[in-house]
Amino acid sequence: MRILRFVTVGSFCFSFQYACAVVLARLGAPWPIANAAGFLLSAQLNFLLSSGWTWRDRPPGWDRAAPWRRWTSYNVTAVLALGINTAVFTASYQAIDSLPAAALGVLAGTVANYLICDRAVFRLRDSRWVRPRAAVPMIADRVVRGR
């Protein structure tokens, strides 16, 4: 189910990225700049949707810096996935044509993004304050244990 949510969020955010790029290009921005700006805006929307829906069962933690660390990690991961996408596309487009190379690049970047997000960015945090399955603060548990 998580993979389906991941693909749904990614598809929606890709559409959002492209729409932003089109608007910016029509306003006079060069396409590479418009696409980059669309990517940056889309990455932020993707983070919000991923946090609130795809990995909603994995809270960031309770210290003040946890959400910012997660946001920073997510953005680093997005740039890394973009780099993988670009590298795969660049290495393959002359041999297999641009459309299949683009699809291969998106696939490689998407797989890397999912694995890093699942295992690192949105990993399940061990916390005495949160039950991992329910993701609900359980202060009473702490009182009962005497901590």
PDB file of C-alpha atoms in Angstrom:
ATOM      1  CA  MET A   1       0.000   0.000   0.000  1.00  0.00           C
ATOM      2  CA  ARG A   2       2.866   2.387   0.802  1.00  0.00           C
ATOM      3  CA  ILE A   3       4.337   1.931  -2.679  1.00  0.00           C
ATOM      4  CA  LEU A   4       0.955   2.794  -4.238  1.00  0.00           C
ATOM      5  CA  ARG A   5       0.771   5.952  -2.105  1.00  0.00           C
ATOM      6  CA  PHE A   6       4.372   6.785  -3.069  1.00  0.00           C
ATOM      7  CA  VAL A   7       3.609   6.422  -6.789  1.00  0.00           C
ATOM      8  CA  THR A   8       0.387   8.440  -6.436  1.00  0.00           C
ATOM      9  CA  VAL A   9       2.170  11.296  -4.652  1.00  0.00           C
ATOM     10  CA  GLY A  10       5.024  11.191  -7.171  1.00  0.00           C
ATOM     11  CA  SER A  11       2.661  11.295 -10.135  1.00  0.00           C
ATOM     12  CA  PHE A  12       0.702  14.185  -8.679  1.00  0.00           C
ATOM     13  CA  CYS A  13       3.881  16.105  -7.880  1.00  0.00           C
ATOM     14  CA  PHE A  14       5.283  15.488 -11.357  1.00  0.00           C
ATOM     15  CA  SER A  15       2.110  16.994 -12.816  1.00  0.00           C
ATOM     16  CA  PHE A  16       2.443  19.929 -10.424  1.00  0.00           C
ATOM     17  CA  GLN A  17       6.098  20.376 -11.436  1.00  0.00           C
ATOM     18  CA  TYR A  18       5.240  20.413 -15.116  1.00  0.00           C
ATOM     19  CA  ALA A  19       2.346  22.843 -14.601  1.00  0.00           C
ATOM     20  CA  CYS A  20       4.642  25.218 -12.679  1.00  0.00           C
ATOM     21  CA  ALA A  21       7.252  24.977 -15.429  1.00  0.00           C
ATOM     22  CA  VAL A  22       4.670  25.735 -18.127  1.00  0.00           C
ATOM     23  CA  VAL A  23       3.380  28.776 -16.258  1.00  0.00           C
ATOM     24  CA  LEU A  24       6.883  30.110 -15.648  1.00  0.00           C
ATOM     25  CA  ALA A  25       7.905  29.482 -19.269  1.00  0.00           C
ATOM     26  CA  ARG A  26       4.826  31.348 -20.506  1.00  0.00           C
ATOM     27  CA  LEU A  27       5.795  34.217 -18.223  1.00  0.00           C
ATOM     28  CA  GLY A  28       9.136  34.382 -20.032  1.00  0.00           C
ATOM     29  CA  ALA A  29      11.474  32.168 -17.998  1.00  0.00           C
ATOM     30  CA  PRO A  30      13.801  29.941 -20.036  1.00  0.00           C
ATOM     31  CA  TRP A  31      12.656  26.304 -19.934  1.00  0.00           C
ATOM     32  CA  PRO A  32      15.654  24.974 -17.936  1.00  0.00           C
ATOM     33  CA  ILE A  33      15.039  27.641 -15.258  1.00  0.00           C
ATOM     34  CA  ALA A  34      11.276  27.039 -15.308  1.00  0.00           C
ATOM     35  CA  ASN A  35      11.792  23.291 -14.982  1.00  0.00           C
ATOM     36  CA  ALA A  36      14.260  23.700 -12.103  1.00  0.00           C
ATOM     37  CA  ALA A  37      11.884  26.049 -10.270  1.00  0.00           C
ATOM     38  CA  GLY A  38       9.022  23.608 -10.842  1.00  0.00           C
ATOM     39  CA  PHE A  39      11.185  20.814  -9.456  1.00  0.00           C
ATOM     40  CA  LEU A  40      12.017  22.821  -6.325  1.00  0.00           C
ATOM     41  CA  LEU A  41       8.361  23.713  -5.696  1.00  0.00           C
ATOM     42  CA  SER A  42       7.226  20.179  -6.419  1.00  0.00           C
ATOM     43  CA  ALA A  43       9.811  18.724  -4.021  1.00  0.00           C
ATOM     44  CA  GLN A  44       8.326  20.770  -1.166  1.00  0.00           C
ATOM     45  CA  LEU A  45       4.798  19.622  -1.983  1.00  0.00           C
ATOM     46  CA  ASN A  46       6.084  16.063  -2.263  1.00  0.00           C
ATOM     47  CA  PHE A  47       7.648  16.327   1.195  1.00  0.00           C
ATOM     48  CA  LEU A  48       4.384  17.516   2.732  1.00  0.00           C
ATOM     49  CA  LEU A  49       2.348  14.767   1.052  1.00  0.00           C
ATOM     50  CA  SER A  50       4.941  12.110   1.866  1.00  0.00           C
ATOM     51  CA  SER A  51       5.028  13.150   5.525  1.00  0.00           C
ATOM     52  CA  GLY A  52       1.271  13.427   5.856  1.00  0.00           C
ATOM     53  CA  TRP A  53       0.164  10.466   3.766  1.00  0.00           C
ATOM     54  CA  THR A  54       2.804   8.081   2.390  1.00  0.00           C
ATOM     55  CA  TRP A  55       4.744   7.709   5.656  1.00  0.00           C
ATOM     56  CA  ARG A  56       2.135   9.108   8.052  1.00  0.00           C
ATOM     57  CA  ASP A  57       2.680   6.174  10.421  1.00  0.00           C
ATOM     58  CA  ARG A  58       6.284   7.250  10.993  1.00  0.00           C
ATOM     59  CA  PRO A  59       6.404  10.501  12.969  1.00  0.00           C
ATOM     60  CA  PRO A  60       9.663  12.498  12.880  1.00  0.00           C
ATOM     61  CA  GLY A  61      10.236  12.500  16.638  1.00  0.00           C
ATOM     62  CA  TRP A  62       9.438  14.848  19.448  1.00  0.00           C
ATOM     63  CA  ASP A  63      12.401  17.191  19.676  1.00  0.00           C
ATOM     64  CA  ARG A  64      12.066  20.575  17.990  1.00  0.00           C
ATOM     65  CA  ALA A  65      14.741  19.907  15.392  1.00  0.00           C
ATOM     66  CA  ALA A  66      13.300  16.570  14.171  1.00  0.00           C
ATOM     67  CA  PRO A  67      10.928  18.003  11.517  1.00  0.00           C
ATOM     68  CA  TRP A  68      13.687  20.264  10.162  1.00  0.00           C
ATOM     69  CA  ARG A  69      16.166  17.370  10.015  1.00  0.00           C
ATOM     70  CA  ARG A  70      13.573  15.316   8.142  1.00  0.00           C
ATOM     71  CA  TRP A  71      12.847  18.175   5.715  1.00  0.00           C
ATOM     72  CA  THR A  72      16.574  18.719   5.057  1.00  0.00           C
ATOM     73  CA  SER A  73      17.172  14.991   4.581  1.00  0.00           C
ATOM     74  CA  TYR A  74      14.245  14.803   2.189  1.00  0.00           C
ATOM     75  CA  ASN A  75      15.551  17.664   0.058  1.00  0.00           C
ATOM     76  CA  VAL A  76      19.037  16.140  -0.082  1.00  0.00           C
ATOM     77  CA  THR A  77      17.425  12.872  -1.164  1.00  0.00           C
ATOM     78  CA  ALA A  78      15.386  14.641  -3.865  1.00  0.00           C
ATOM     79  CA  VAL A  79      18.519  16.264  -5.290  1.00  0.00           C
ATOM     80  CA  LEU A  80      20.338  12.907  -5.184  1.00  0.00           C
ATOM     81  CA  ALA A  81      17.428  11.240  -7.016  1.00  0.00           C
ATOM     82  CA  LEU A  82      17.506  14.017  -9.606  1.00  0.00           C
ATOM     83  CA  GLY A  83      21.248  13.413 -10.029  1.00  0.00           C
ATOM     84  CA  ILE A  84      20.688   9.675 -10.521  1.00  0.00           C
ATOM     85  CA  ASN A  85      17.899  10.389 -13.003  1.00  0.00           C
ATOM     86  CA  THR A  86      20.124  12.780 -14.953  1.00  0.00           C
ATOM     87  CA  ALA A  87      23.135  10.448 -14.892  1.00  0.00           C
ATOM     88  CA  VAL A  88      21.127   7.471 -16.168  1.00  0.00           C
ATOM     89  CA  PHE A  89      19.496   9.596 -18.870  1.00  0.00           C
ATOM     90  CA  THR A  90      22.845  11.055 -19.965  1.00  0.00           C
ATOM     91  CA  ALA A  91      24.510   7.647 -20.075  1.00  0.00           C
ATOM     92  CA  SER A  92      21.751   6.029 -22.132  1.00  0.00           C
ATOM     93  CA  TYR A  93      19.915   8.500 -24.357  1.00  0.00           C
ATOM     94  CA  GLN A  94      22.202   8.176 -27.398  1.00  0.00           C
ATOM     95  CA  ALA A  95      22.037   4.378 -27.316  1.00  0.00           C
ATOM     96  CA  ILE A  96      18.302   3.893 -26.719  1.00  0.00           C
ATOM     97  CA  ASP A  97      16.718   7.229 -27.748  1.00  0.00           C
ATOM     98  CA  SER A  98      15.505   9.999 -25.480  1.00  0.00           C
ATOM     99  CA  LEU A  99      12.058   8.741 -24.405  1.00  0.00           C
ATOM    100  CA  PRO A 100      13.158   5.301 -23.143  1.00  0.00           C
ATOM    101  CA  ALA A 101      16.244   6.915 -21.601  1.00  0.00           C
ATOM    102  CA  ALA A 102      14.036   9.426 -19.792  1.00  0.00           C
ATOM    103  CA  ALA A 103      11.818   6.597 -18.518  1.00  0.00           C
ATOM    104  CA  LEU A 104      14.869   4.649 -17.374  1.00  0.00           C
ATOM    105  CA  GLY A 105      16.222   7.734 -15.611  1.00  0.00           C
ATOM    106  CA  VAL A 106      12.913   8.382 -13.854  1.00  0.00           C
ATOM    107  CA  LEU A 107      12.710   4.722 -12.810  1.00  0.00           C
ATOM    108  CA  ALA A 108      16.256   4.719 -11.398  1.00  0.00           C
ATOM    109  CA  GLY A 109      15.730   8.005  -9.546  1.00  0.00           C
ATOM    110  CA  THR A 110      12.354   6.865  -8.218  1.00  0.00           C
ATOM    111  CA  VAL A 111      13.686   3.575  -6.884  1.00  0.00           C
ATOM    112  CA  ALA A 112      16.602   5.339  -5.182  1.00  0.00           C
ATOM    113  CA  ASN A 113      14.256   7.982  -3.750  1.00  0.00           C
ATOM    114  CA  TYR A 114      11.838   5.395  -2.368  1.00  0.00           C
ATOM    115  CA  LEU A 115      14.544   3.279  -0.754  1.00  0.00           C
ATOM    116  CA  ILE A 116      16.297   6.236   0.860  1.00  0.00           C
ATOM    117  CA  CYS A 117      13.022   7.754   2.084  1.00  0.00           C
ATOM    118  CA  ASP A 118      11.761   4.432   3.434  1.00  0.00           C
ATOM    119  CA  ARG A 119      15.008   3.425   5.169  1.00  0.00           C
ATOM    120  CA  ALA A 120      16.395   6.795   6.257  1.00  0.00           C
ATOM    121  CA  VAL A 121      14.309   9.946   5.849  1.00  0.00           C
ATOM    122  CA  PHE A 122      11.016   8.488   7.093  1.00  0.00           C
ATOM    123  CA  ARG A 123      12.421   5.588   9.105  1.00  0.00           C
ATOM    124  CA  LEU A 124      10.532   4.481  12.167  1.00  0.00           C
ATOM    125  CA  ARG A 125      12.040   6.244  15.163  1.00  0.00           C
ATOM    126  CA  ASP A 126      12.503   4.391  18.428  1.00  0.00           C
ATOM    127  CA  SER A 127      10.869   6.492  21.096  1.00  0.00           C
ATOM    128  CA  ARG A 128       9.508   5.849  24.571  1.00  0.00           C
ATOM    129  CA  TRP A 129       6.874   8.479  23.817  1.00  0.00           C
ATOM    130  CA  VAL A 130       5.416   6.877  20.695  1.00  0.00           C
ATOM    131  CA  ARG A 131       4.068   3.417  20.043  1.00  0.00           C
ATOM    132  CA  PRO A 132       5.489   2.493  16.609  1.00  0.00           C
ATOM    133  CA  ARG A 133       2.289   0.844  15.357  1.00  0.00           C
ATOM    134  CA  ALA A 134      -0.172   3.444  16.553  1.00  0.00           C
ATOM    135  CA  ALA A 135       2.046   6.524  16.214  1.00  0.00           C
ATOM    136  CA  VAL A 136       0.106   8.055  19.119  1.00  0.00           C
ATOM    137  CA  PRO A 137       1.770   9.693  22.130  1.00  0.00           C
ATOM    138  CA  MET A 138       1.470   7.403  25.098  1.00  0.00           C
ATOM    139  CA  ILE A 139       2.535   9.443  28.113  1.00  0.00           C
ATOM    140  CA  ALA A 140       0.648   7.025  30.353  1.00  0.00           C
ATOM    141  CA  ASP A 141       3.040   4.240  29.313  1.00  0.00           C
ATOM    142  CA  ARG A 142       5.934   6.306  30.562  1.00  0.00           C
ATOM    143  CA  VAL A 143       4.216   6.978  33.881  1.00  0.00           C
ATOM    144  CA  VAL A 144       3.373   3.296  34.332  1.00  0.00           C
ATOM    145  CA  ARG A 145       6.988   2.280  33.724  1.00  0.00           C
ATOM    146  CA  GLY A 146       8.169   4.900  36.212  1.00  0.00           C
ATOM    147  CA  ARG A 147      10.270   6.917  33.792  1.00  0.00           C
TER     148      ARG A 147
END
